[in-house]
Each structure stands twice: as structure tokens, then as C-alpha cells.
Amino acid sequence: MKPLQISPETAITLSKQLGVPLEHLMHMPQHILLQKIAELAKKPASEPPEGSVPAPSDEKDKQ
């Protein structure tokens, strides 16, 4: 099986969003990767991606 034909920038972004090591991502079967990307697309935009830090609340500014 040959590595995926994606750019390095895309691979890094997908690796972070999926929470998968870059080496695993590059050798992941294409049908599995497409399934994981579809799952990401189904998540509501309000949910932060895995591994990210939520933005600070602006409630102090409203007072």
C-alpha cells in the first residue's frame, strides 16, 4: 500500500483534527480516512476539535 497523495500541510491539519499520529495518517487506508473525514464534517461547528483549547469566555466584558 502506498502512502496517501496529500500535501504535507493537509496531512498535518488532518492529523491534528483527527487526533491521529501523522505516521498513522499517511499509511491509513483511503476508505478509512474518508470515513473519518465524513465524521468530522457531521460534527457541529460549535464543538471544538479534539486537542484544542476552548476560547475564553467573554462574560466579564458583558458586565
XYZ file of N, CA and C in Angstrom:
189
model
N 0.850 -1.175 0.000
C 0.000 0.000 0.000
C 0.897 1.240 0.000
N 0.619 2.164 -0.914
C 1.432 3.375 -0.987
C 0.839 4.464 -0.086
N 1.660 5.403 0.381
C 1.158 6.494 1.225
C 0.136 7.351 0.491
N -0.697 8.034 1.244
C -1.708 8.915 0.652
C -1.044 10.027 -0.144
N -1.698 10.453 -1.183
C -1.185 11.525 -2.034
C -1.817 12.851 -1.612
N -1.425 13.352 -0.434
C -1.925 14.633 0.065
C -0.743 15.510 0.421
N -0.983 16.811 0.453
C 0.110 17.740 0.750
C 0.506 17.632 2.221
N 1.729 18.017 2.552
C 2.167 17.989 3.954
C 1.285 18.853 4.860
N 0.858 20.011 4.363
C 0.010 20.897 5.166
C -1.333 20.227 5.476
N -1.911 19.576 4.475
C -3.177 18.874 4.659
C -3.005 17.721 5.639
N -1.917 16.989 5.517
C -1.665 15.857 6.407
C -1.549 16.318 7.856
N -0.842 17.406 8.094
C -0.679 17.924 9.454
C -2.020 18.371 10.022
N -2.801 19.090 9.220
C -4.108 19.570 9.667
C -5.032 18.400 9.998
N -5.099 17.412 9.119
C -5.944 16.244 9.367
C -5.479 15.471 10.593
N -4.181 15.344 10.753
C -3.633 14.634 11.898
C -4.083 15.283 13.202
N -4.029 16.604 13.259
C -4.453 17.324 14.464
C -5.950 17.196 14.689
N -6.743 17.359 13.631
C -8.193 17.317 13.782
C -8.707 15.924 14.129
N -8.065 14.902 13.592
C -8.500 13.532 13.850
C -7.882 12.956 15.119
N -6.841 13.601 15.630
C -6.169 13.086 16.809
C -5.398 11.813 16.526
N -4.831 11.739 15.325
C -4.102 10.550 14.871
C -2.657 10.965 14.600
N -1.681 10.161 15.024
C -0.287 10.496 14.689
C -0.095 10.600 13.176
N 0.755 11.511 12.761
C 0.983 11.773 11.344
C 1.405 10.510 10.594
N 2.246 9.697 11.212
C 2.712 8.468 10.556
C 1.549 7.506 10.303
N 0.612 7.425 11.253
C -0.550 6.552 11.067
C -1.457 7.093 9.971
N -1.617 8.412 9.949
C -2.479 9.032 8.947
C -1.970 8.751 7.532
N -0.678 8.888 7.322
C -0.124 8.731 5.980
C -0.226 7.305 5.450
N -0.348 6.341 6.343
C -0.457 4.946 5.899
C -1.847 4.372 6.138
N -2.796 5.258 6.470
C -4.178 4.830 6.699
C -4.827 4.509 5.349
N -5.583 3.421 5.276
C -6.285 3.131 4.018
C -7.214 4.292 3.650
N -7.324 4.551 2.372
C -8.073 5.715 1.907
C -9.537 5.660 2.339
N -10.155 4.478 2.305
C -11.573 4.400 2.678
C -11.790 4.705 4.162
N -10.827 4.363 5.003
C -10.924 4.678 6.432
C -10.769 6.180 6.633
N -9.817 6.788 5.947
C -9.606 8.228 6.055
C -10.843 8.994 5.602
N -11.431 8.580 4.499
C -12.643 9.246 4.009
C -13.786 9.116 5.015
N -13.883 7.967 5.668
C -14.912 7.767 6.683
C -14.694 8.715 7.863
N -13.445 8.874 8.302
C -13.135 9.767 9.420
C -13.380 11.233 9.046
N -13.080 11.603 7.820
C -13.341 12.978 7.367
C -14.844 13.235 7.337
N -15.616 12.239 6.921
C -17.080 12.383 6.909
C -17.607 12.568 8.326
N -17.041 11.844 9.284
C -17.447 12.002 10.679
C -17.130 13.411 11.177
N -15.965 13.943 10.785
C -15.606 15.318 11.162
C -16.604 16.317 10.589
N -17.030 16.091 9.367
C -17.955 17.017 8.714
C -19.325 17.002 9.381
N -19.701 15.882 9.987
C -21.001 15.773 10.644
C -21.037 16.481 11.992
N -19.864 16.671 12.626
C -19.831 17.326 13.928
C -20.298 18.769 13.786
N -21.088 19.245 14.751
C -21.494 20.659 14.697
C -20.274 21.577 14.798
N -20.350 22.706 14.154
C -19.229 23.650 14.149
C -18.968 24.218 15.527
N -19.946 24.148 16.431
C -19.774 24.716 17.763
C -18.846 23.884 18.639
N -18.654 22.602 18.316
C -17.763 21.760 19.093
C -16.314 22.051 18.716
N -15.435 22.267 19.713
C -14.020 22.469 19.376
C -13.391 21.166 18.909
N -12.439 21.218 17.993
C -11.763 19.996 17.538
C -11.014 19.345 18.696
N -10.811 18.043 18.587
C -10.091 17.322 19.631
C -8.700 17.906 19.806
N -8.291 18.055 21.067
C -6.949 18.549 21.343
C -6.825 20.053 21.321
N -7.906 20.774 21.063
C -7.809 22.228 21.046
C -8.272 22.793 22.380
N -7.850 24.001 22.653
C -8.199 24.686 23.888
C -9.396 25.579 23.605
N -10.464 25.498 24.421
C -11.623 26.356 24.175
C -11.282 27.832 24.366
N -11.963 28.677 23.630
C -11.738 30.111 23.719
C -12.234 30.613 25.069
N -11.581 31.640 25.626
C -12.022 32.185 26.922
C -13.401 32.826 26.790
N -14.151 32.791 27.863
C -15.497 33.344 27.873
C -15.449 34.865 27.911
N -16.397 35.494 27.226
C -16.465 36.966 27.196
C -17.479 37.511 28.204
N -17.872 36.698 29.172
C -18.896 37.138 30.121
C -18.421 38.302 30.971
N -17.131 38.427 31.254
C -16.632 39.557 32.055
C -16.837 40.858 31.282
N -16.730 40.813 29.959
C -16.871 42.008 29.151
C -18.328 42.495 29.112
N -19.283 41.586 29.321
C -20.690 41.944 29.236
C -21.184 42.664 30.486
N -20.473 42.562 31.601
C -20.928 43.151 32.857
C -20.747 44.642 32.897
